[in-house]
PDB file of C-alpha atoms and ligand atoms in Angstrom:
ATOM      1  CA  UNK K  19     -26.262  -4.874 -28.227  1.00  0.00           C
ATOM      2  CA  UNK K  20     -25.077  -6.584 -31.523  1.00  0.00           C
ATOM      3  CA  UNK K  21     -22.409  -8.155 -32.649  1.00  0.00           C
ATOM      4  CA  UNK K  22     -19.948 -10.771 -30.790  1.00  0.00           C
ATOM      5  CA  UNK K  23     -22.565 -10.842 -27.785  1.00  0.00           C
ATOM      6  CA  UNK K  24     -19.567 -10.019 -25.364  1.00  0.00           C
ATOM      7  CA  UNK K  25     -17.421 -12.667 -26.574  1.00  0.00           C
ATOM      8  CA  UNK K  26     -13.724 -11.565 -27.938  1.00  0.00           C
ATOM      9  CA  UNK K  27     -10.668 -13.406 -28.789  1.00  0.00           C
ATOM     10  CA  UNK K  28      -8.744 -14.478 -25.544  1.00  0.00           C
ATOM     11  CA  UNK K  29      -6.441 -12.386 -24.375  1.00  0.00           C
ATOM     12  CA  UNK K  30      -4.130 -11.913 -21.212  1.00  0.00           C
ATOM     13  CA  UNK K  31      -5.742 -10.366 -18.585  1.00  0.00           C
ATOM     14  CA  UNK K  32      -2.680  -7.859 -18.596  1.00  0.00           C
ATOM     15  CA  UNK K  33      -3.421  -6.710 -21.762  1.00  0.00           C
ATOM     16  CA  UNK K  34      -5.565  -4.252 -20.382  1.00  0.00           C
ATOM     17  CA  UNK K  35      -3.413  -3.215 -17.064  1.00  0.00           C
ATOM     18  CA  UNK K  36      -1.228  -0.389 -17.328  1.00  0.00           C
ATOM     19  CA  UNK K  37       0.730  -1.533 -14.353  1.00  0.00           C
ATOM     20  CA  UNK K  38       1.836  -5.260 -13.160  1.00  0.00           C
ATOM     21  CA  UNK K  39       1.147  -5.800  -9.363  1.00  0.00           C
ATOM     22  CA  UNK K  40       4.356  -4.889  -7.353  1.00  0.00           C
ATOM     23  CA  UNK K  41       6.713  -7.410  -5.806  1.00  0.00           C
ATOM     24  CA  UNK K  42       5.861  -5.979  -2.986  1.00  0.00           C
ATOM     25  CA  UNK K  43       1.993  -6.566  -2.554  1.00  0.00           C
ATOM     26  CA  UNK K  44       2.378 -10.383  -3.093  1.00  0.00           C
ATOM     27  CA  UNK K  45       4.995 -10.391  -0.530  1.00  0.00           C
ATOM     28  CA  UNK K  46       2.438  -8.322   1.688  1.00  0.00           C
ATOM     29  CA  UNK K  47      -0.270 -11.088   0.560  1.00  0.00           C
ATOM     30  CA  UNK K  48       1.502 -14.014   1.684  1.00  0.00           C
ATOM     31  CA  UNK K  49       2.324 -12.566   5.212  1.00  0.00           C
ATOM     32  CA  UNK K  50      -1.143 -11.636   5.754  1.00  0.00           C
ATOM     33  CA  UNK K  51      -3.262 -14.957   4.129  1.00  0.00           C
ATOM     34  CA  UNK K  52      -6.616 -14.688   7.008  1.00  0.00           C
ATOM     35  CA  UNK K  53      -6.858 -11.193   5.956  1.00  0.00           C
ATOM     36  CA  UNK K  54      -6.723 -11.860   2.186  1.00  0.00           C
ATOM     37  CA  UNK K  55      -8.878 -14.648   2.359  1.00  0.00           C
ATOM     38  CA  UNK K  56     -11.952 -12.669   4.037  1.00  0.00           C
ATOM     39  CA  UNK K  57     -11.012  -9.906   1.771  1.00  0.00           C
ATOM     40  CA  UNK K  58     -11.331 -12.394  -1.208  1.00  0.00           C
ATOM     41  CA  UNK K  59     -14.395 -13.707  -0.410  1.00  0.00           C
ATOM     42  CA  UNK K  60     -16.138 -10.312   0.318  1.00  0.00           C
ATOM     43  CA  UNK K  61     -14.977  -9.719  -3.480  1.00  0.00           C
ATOM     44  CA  UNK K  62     -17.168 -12.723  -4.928  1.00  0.00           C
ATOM     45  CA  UNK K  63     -20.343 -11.798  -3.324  1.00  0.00           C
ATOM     46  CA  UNK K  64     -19.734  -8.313  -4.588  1.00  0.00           C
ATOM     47  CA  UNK K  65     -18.862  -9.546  -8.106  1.00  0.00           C
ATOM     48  CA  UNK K  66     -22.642 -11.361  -7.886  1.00  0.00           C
ATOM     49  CA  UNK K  67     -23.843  -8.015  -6.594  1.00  0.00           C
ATOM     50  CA  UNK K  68     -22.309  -5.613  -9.526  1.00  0.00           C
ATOM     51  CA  UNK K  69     -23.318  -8.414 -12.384  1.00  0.00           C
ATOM     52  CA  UNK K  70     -27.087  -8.269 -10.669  1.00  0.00           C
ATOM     53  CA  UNK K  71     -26.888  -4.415 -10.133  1.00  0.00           C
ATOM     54  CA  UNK K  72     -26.066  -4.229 -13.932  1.00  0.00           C
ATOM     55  CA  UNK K  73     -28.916  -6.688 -14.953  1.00  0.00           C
ATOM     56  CA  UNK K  74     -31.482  -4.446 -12.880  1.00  0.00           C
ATOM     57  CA  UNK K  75     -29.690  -1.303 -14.593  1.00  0.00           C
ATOM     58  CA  UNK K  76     -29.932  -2.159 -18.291  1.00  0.00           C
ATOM     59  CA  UNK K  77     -33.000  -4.708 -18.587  1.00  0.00           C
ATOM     60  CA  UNK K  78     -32.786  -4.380 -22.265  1.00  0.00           C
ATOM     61  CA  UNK K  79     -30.177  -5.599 -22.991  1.00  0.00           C
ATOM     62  CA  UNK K  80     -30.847  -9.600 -22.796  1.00  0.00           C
ATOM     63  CA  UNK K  81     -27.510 -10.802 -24.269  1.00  0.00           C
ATOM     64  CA  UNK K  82     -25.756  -8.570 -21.384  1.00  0.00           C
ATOM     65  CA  UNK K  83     -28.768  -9.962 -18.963  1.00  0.00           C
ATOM     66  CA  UNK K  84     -28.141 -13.773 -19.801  1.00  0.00           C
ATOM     67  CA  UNK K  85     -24.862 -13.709 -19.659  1.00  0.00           C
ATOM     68  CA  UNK K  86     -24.273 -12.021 -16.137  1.00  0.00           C
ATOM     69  CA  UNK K  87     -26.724 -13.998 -14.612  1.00  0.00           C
ATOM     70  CA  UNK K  88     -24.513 -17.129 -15.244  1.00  0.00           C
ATOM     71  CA  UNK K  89     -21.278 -14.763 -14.292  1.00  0.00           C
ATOM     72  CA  UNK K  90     -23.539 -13.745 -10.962  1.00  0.00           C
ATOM     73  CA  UNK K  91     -23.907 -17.393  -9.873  1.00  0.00           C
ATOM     74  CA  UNK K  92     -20.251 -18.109 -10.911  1.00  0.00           C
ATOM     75  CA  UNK K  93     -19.218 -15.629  -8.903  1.00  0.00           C
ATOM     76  CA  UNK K  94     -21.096 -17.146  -5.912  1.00  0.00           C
ATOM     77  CA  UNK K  95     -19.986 -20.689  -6.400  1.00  0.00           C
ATOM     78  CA  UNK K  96     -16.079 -18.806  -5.743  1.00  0.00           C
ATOM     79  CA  UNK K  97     -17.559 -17.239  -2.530  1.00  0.00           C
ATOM     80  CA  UNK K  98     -18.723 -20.822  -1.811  1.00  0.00           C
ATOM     81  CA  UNK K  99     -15.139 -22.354  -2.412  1.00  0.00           C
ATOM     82  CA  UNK K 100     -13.331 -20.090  -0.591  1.00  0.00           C
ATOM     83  CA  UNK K 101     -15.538 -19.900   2.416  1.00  0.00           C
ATOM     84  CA  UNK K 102     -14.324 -23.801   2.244  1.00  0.00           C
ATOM     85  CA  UNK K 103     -10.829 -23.389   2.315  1.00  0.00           C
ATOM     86  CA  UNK K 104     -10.923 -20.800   5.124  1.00  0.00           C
ATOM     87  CA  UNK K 105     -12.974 -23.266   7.339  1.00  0.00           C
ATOM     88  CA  UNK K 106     -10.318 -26.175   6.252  1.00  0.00           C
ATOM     89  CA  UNK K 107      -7.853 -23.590   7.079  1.00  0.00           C
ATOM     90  CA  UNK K 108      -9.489 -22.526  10.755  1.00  0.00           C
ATOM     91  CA  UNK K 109      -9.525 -19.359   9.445  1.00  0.00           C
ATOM     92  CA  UNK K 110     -12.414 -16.957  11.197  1.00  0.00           C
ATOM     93  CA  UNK K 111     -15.192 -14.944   8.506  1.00  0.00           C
ATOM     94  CA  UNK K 112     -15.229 -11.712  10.718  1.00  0.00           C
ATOM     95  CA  UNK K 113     -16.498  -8.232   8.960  1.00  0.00           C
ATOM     96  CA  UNK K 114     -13.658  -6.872   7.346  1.00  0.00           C
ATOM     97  CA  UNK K 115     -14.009  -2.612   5.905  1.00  0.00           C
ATOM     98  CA  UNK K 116     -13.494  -2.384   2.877  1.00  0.00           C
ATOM     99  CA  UNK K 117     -10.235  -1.239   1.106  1.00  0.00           C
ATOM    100  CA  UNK K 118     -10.095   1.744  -0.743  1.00  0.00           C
ATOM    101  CA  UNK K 119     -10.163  -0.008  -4.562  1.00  0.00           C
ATOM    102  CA  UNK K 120     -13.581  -0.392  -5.442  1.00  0.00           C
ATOM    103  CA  UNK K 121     -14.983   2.710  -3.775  1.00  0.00           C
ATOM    104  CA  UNK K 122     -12.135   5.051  -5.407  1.00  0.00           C
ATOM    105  CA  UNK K 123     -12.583   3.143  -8.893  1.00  0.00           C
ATOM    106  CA  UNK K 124     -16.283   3.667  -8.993  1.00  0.00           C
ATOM    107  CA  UNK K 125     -16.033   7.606  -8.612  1.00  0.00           C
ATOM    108  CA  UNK K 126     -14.285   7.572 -11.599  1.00  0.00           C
ATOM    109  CA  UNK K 127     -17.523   5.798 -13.341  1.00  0.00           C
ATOM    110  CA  UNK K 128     -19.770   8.735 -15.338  1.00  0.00           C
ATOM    111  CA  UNK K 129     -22.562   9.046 -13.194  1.00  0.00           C
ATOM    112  CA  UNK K 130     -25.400   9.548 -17.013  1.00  0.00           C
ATOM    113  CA  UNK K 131     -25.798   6.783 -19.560  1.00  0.00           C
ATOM    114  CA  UNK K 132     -24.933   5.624 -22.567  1.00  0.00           C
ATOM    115  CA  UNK K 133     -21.211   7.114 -20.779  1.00  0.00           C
ATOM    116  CA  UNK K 134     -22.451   5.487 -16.800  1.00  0.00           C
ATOM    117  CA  UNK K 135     -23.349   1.516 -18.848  1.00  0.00           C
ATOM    118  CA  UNK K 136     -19.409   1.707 -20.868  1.00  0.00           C
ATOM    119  CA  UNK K 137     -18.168   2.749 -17.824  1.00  0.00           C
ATOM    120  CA  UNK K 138     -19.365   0.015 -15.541  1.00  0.00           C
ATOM    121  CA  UNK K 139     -18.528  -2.536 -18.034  1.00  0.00           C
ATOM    122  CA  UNK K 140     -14.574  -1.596 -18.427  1.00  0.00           C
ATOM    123  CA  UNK K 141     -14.643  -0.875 -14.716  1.00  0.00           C
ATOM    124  CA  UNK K 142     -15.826  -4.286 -14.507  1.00  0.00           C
ATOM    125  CA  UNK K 143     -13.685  -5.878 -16.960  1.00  0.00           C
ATOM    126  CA  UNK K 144     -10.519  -3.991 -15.490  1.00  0.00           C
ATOM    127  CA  UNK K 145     -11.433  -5.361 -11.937  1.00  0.00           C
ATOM    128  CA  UNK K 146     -11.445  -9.032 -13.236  1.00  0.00           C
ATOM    129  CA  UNK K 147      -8.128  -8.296 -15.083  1.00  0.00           C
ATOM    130  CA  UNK K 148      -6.456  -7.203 -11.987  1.00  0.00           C
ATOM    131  CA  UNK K 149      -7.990 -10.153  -9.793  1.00  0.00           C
ATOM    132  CA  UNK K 150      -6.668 -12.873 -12.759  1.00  0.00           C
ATOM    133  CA  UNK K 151      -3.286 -11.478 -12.440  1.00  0.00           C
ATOM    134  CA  UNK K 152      -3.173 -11.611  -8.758  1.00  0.00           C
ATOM    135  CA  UNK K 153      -4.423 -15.079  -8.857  1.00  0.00           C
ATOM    136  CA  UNK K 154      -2.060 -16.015 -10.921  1.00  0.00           C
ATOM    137  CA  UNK K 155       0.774 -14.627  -9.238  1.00  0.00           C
ATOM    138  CA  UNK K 156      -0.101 -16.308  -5.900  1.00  0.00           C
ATOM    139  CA  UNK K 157      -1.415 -19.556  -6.787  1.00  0.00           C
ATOM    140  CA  UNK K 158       3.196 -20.738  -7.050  1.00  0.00           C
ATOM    141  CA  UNK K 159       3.076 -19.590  -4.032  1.00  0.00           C
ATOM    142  CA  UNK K 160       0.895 -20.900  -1.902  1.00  0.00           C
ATOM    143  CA  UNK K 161       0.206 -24.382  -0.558  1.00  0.00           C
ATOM    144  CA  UNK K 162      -2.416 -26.691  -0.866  1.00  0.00           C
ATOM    145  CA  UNK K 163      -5.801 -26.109  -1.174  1.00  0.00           C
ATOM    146  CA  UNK K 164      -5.167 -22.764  -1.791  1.00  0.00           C
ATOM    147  CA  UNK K 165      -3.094 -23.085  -4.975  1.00  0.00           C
ATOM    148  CA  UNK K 166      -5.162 -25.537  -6.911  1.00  0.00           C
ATOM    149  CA  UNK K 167      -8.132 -23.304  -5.880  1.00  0.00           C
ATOM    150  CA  UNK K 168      -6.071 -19.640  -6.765  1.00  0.00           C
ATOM    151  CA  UNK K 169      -5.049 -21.261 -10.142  1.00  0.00           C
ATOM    152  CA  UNK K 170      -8.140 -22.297 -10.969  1.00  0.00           C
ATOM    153  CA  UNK K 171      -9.908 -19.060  -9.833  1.00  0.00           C
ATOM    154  CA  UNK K 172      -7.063 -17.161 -12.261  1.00  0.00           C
ATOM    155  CA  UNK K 173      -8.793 -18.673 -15.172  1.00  0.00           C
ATOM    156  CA  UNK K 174     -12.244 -17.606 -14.125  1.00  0.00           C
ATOM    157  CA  UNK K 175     -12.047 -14.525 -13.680  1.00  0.00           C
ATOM    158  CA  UNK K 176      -9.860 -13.975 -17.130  1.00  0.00           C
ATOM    159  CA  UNK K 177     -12.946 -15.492 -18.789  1.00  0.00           C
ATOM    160  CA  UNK K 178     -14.798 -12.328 -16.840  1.00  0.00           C
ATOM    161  CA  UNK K 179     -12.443  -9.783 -17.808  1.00  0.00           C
ATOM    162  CA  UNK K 180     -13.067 -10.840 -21.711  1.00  0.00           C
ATOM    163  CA  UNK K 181     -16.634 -10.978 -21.222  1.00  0.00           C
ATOM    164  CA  UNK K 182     -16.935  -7.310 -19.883  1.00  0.00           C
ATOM    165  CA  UNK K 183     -14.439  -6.380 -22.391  1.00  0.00           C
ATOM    166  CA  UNK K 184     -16.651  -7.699 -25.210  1.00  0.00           C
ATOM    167  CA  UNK K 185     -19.594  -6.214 -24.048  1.00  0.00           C
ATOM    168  CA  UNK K 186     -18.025  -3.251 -23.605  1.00  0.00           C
ATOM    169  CA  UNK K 187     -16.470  -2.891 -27.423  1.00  0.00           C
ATOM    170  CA  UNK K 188     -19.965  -4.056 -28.520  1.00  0.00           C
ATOM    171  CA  UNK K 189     -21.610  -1.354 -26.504  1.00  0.00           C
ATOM    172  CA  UNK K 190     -19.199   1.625 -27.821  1.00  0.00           C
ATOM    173  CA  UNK K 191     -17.851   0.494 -30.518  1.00  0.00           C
ATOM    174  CA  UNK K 192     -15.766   4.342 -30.994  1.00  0.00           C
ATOM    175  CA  UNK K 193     -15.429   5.096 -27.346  1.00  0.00           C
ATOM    176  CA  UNK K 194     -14.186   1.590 -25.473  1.00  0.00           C
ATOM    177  CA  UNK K 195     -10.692   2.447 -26.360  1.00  0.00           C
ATOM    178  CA  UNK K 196     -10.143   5.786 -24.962  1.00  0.00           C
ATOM    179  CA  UNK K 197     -12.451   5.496 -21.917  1.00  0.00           C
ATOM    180  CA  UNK K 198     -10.455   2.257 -21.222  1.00  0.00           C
ATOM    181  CA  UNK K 199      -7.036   3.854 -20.915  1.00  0.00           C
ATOM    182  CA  UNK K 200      -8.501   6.746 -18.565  1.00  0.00           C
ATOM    183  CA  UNK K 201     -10.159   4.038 -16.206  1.00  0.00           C
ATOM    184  CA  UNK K 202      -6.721   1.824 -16.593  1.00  0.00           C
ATOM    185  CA  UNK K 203      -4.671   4.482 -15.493  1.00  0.00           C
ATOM    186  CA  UNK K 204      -6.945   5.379 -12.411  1.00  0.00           C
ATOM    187  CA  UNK K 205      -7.000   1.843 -11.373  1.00  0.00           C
ATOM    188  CA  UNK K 206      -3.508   1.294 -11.586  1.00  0.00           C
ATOM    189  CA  UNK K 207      -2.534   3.558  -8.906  1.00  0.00           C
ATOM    190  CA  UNK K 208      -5.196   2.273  -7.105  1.00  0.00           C
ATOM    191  CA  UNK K 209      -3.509  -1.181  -7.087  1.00  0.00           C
ATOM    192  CA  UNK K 210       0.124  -0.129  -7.320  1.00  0.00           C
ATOM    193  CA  UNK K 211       0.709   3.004  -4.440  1.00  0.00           C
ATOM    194  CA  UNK K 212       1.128   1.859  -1.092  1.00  0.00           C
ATOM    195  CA  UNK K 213      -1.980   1.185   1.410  1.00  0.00           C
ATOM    196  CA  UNK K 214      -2.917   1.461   4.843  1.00  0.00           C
ATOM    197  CA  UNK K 215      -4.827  -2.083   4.849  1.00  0.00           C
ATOM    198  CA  UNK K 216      -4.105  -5.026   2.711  1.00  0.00           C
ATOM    199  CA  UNK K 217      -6.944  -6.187   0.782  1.00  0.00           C
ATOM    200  CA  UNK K 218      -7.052  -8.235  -2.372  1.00  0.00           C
ATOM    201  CA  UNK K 219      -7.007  -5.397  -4.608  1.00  0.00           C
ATOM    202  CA  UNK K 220      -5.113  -2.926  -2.651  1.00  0.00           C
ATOM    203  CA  UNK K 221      -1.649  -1.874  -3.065  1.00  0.00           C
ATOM    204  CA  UNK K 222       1.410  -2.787  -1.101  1.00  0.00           C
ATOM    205  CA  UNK K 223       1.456  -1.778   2.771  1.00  0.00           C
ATOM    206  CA  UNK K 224       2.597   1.852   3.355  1.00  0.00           C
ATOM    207  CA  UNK K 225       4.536   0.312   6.691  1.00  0.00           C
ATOM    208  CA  UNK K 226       5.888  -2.895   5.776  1.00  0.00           C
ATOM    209  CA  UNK K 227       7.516  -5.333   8.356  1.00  0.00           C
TER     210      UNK K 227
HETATM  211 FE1  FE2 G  28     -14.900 -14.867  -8.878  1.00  0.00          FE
HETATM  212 FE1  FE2 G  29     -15.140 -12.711 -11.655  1.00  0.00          FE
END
């Protein structure tokens, strides 16, 4: 690891999506908020989990090591905030299953290194793309506390996205470019074709009210 130690110029987190989130999904979103919101905060304690898996996974690298562990505590100050706003909100933390996102993306991710450590990094970096732009989309839309919170949480988690993506040009400087539009195609479909549950990252419902 040399170089810009994961930092790159900012950049929209679209930049690096080869589809917008449909119409559709935030409409979806909206009409189903309890569901989003313990889908949301199942997604910061897994962001902690993936930035610790990584830190156990490549020990040598100590720029990628420092930095995640201040992205892993981020990430549970977020789960922290919006457990908050869904106890404000009356709204109940029951086990949710998990949508099909994460689980589909990660089969794409080569299972041998150095291929398995770019992959994880532009999986990662794509994942906090896709949650800025939802963020982002929502936040006009919603009321208080939700908004200030979604805005602010839009920002975040653009700073993530250009931190993986950094760390991922640093770490193949000849590959990152390919491998990225291979992985950004796969994920989105994953986040644009309809879905049987809605989930932060899922696509729009395949029956729709
Ligand atoms: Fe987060
Ligand atoms: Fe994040």
């Amino acid at each position: 690891m040399s170089g810009s130690l994961g930092i790159v110029a900012p950049e929209s987190a679209a930049s690096i999506l080869r589809a917008p989130t449909p119409g559709e999904w935030v409409d979806d979103a909206l009409g189903h908020v309890p569901e989003l919101l313990q889908d949301h905060a199942n997604c910061e304690k897994k962001a902690a989990s993936t930035a610790l898996a990584l830190m156990f996974a490549y020990p040598d690298d100590r720029a990628l090591g420092a930095a995640l562990s201040r992205l892993a505590r981020e990430e549970l100050r977020h789960f922290e905030q919006v457990t908050r706003a869904m106890a404000a909100l009356e709204v109940p933390y029951v086990r949710q299953r998990p949508g099909r996102y994460a689980q589909r993306l990660r089969s794409a991710v080569a299972t041998c290194d150095p291929a398995r450590k770019l992959d994880l990094l532009l999986t990662g970096a794509l994942i906090e793309a896709r949650s800025a732009e939802r963020f982002a989309l929502l936040a006009p839309r919603l009321a208080p506390p939700l908004a200030r919170l979604y805005a602010d949480l839009a920002g975040a988690e653009a700073r993530h996205f250009t931190l993986y993506l950094g760390f991922a040009r640093d770490t193949a400087p000849h590959e990152w470019a390919t491998r990225l539009t291979a992985l950004a195609l796969h994920e989105a479909e994953l986040a644009t074709e309809p879905d049987v549950t809605l989930r932060f990252h899922s696509g729009p419902l395949r029956v729709r009210p």
